[in-house]
């Protein structure tokens, strides 16, 4: 089979790594794979799969127009037409969409092609952008306008940030574009997001749940002194990890939490920019983003509890990574984040309730929070087997 995946990144970030994990296994099985992406650098080992859509300049122009006209996903016309021409020449058997927002492609041109290309299409949702008029994060404020028609978006100042509100227009256009695509199947990583899709204008499609997976041969309990090398000794280590840190990821809540915890604790945040690290209070250790899985696994393993204070989550791989390294997880009740925690170990508290977070951490300090856990259901190979089953089923249908 020839398989084309499309995502905002290739080989970086959680969705980009999911694409390359799939690509590597598919290639080993003799399939041909390409990953069309929109932004960020591609690690050297994955460049053989990568096909860039547009350029950094195109992304910046798209982002600027989106800021002015609430048109995220509706710019980048020229580069999208060029990409569609390439797709026709490549002629894949299966097109597997992931994140199609991110200022790099025009969804009108893309879906007008998809509706006529006679290809089998899989679309993995990593957030709610496909069925809202603006935001990927409707759960932040428990908004349900998307069920009947978005308008007056309360999150217009969040990504994709805009000065104007055209959420009503965008919702109608998306409904027209994304429905009635012959042969399309939707996949969600969480039961939570599956439930939302079934209440949206996309309910006509089959919606399967395939949990995100991680490489448990890379994420496992390690013995190290990596945090001691940063000067942390005899502290209960509270860890947060993200590839991007902002208030939607709960950064302000971590800062508030740091002032509530006693000197017995040390809060460690991984994935910050150097500017963010430089502006942290002295009671937080900030570590810049690392693509080293070994280093990240050692930090998970040396920590006592992993805390996820994001306001919007689907099925976060950071939760799985922490658990796989033997570290219990404390998460907000948001999106699909609690699903794996309730299954394997940890705690769930009300969103934005920092005092509850502090109290729960104090409780966890008094007991042994370490866990012996290998998430077989959330190993990357388990995820890949499920996707392969869909691919092969689609390929068999094509032969009939």
Short mmCIF file of C-alpha atoms in Angstrom, two decimals, residues 12 41 55 60 83 143 148 152 158 166 198 253 264 277 302 315 354 370 395:
data_model
loop_
_atom_site.label_atom_id
_atom_site.label_comp_id
_atom_site.label_asym_id
_atom_site.label_seq_id
_atom_site.Cartn_x
_atom_site.Cartn_y
_atom_site.Cartn_z
CA UNK A 12 8.14 16.24 16.71
CA UNK A 41 12.07 21.01 11.74
CA UNK A 55 7.31 27.36 3.80
CA UNK A 60 3.43 33.32 8.88
CA UNK A 83 0.27 20.11 -2.65
CA UNK A 143 -18.88 25.19 25.46
CA UNK A 148 -26.19 23.57 16.77
CA UNK A 152 -19.78 34.76 19.53
CA UNK A 158 -6.95 31.80 22.25
CA UNK A 166 -16.44 34.67 12.25
CA UNK A 198 -21.11 11.62 17.86
CA UNK A 253 -1.58 27.22 37.79
CA UNK A 264 9.71 19.72 51.19
CA UNK A 277 13.05 29.53 32.31
CA UNK A 302 13.21 10.30 39.19
CA UNK A 315 -5.56 11.54 25.48
CA UNK A 354 -5.28 24.48 42.85
CA UNK A 370 5.48 4.64 42.65
CA UNK A 395 -7.05 -2.23 1.23
#
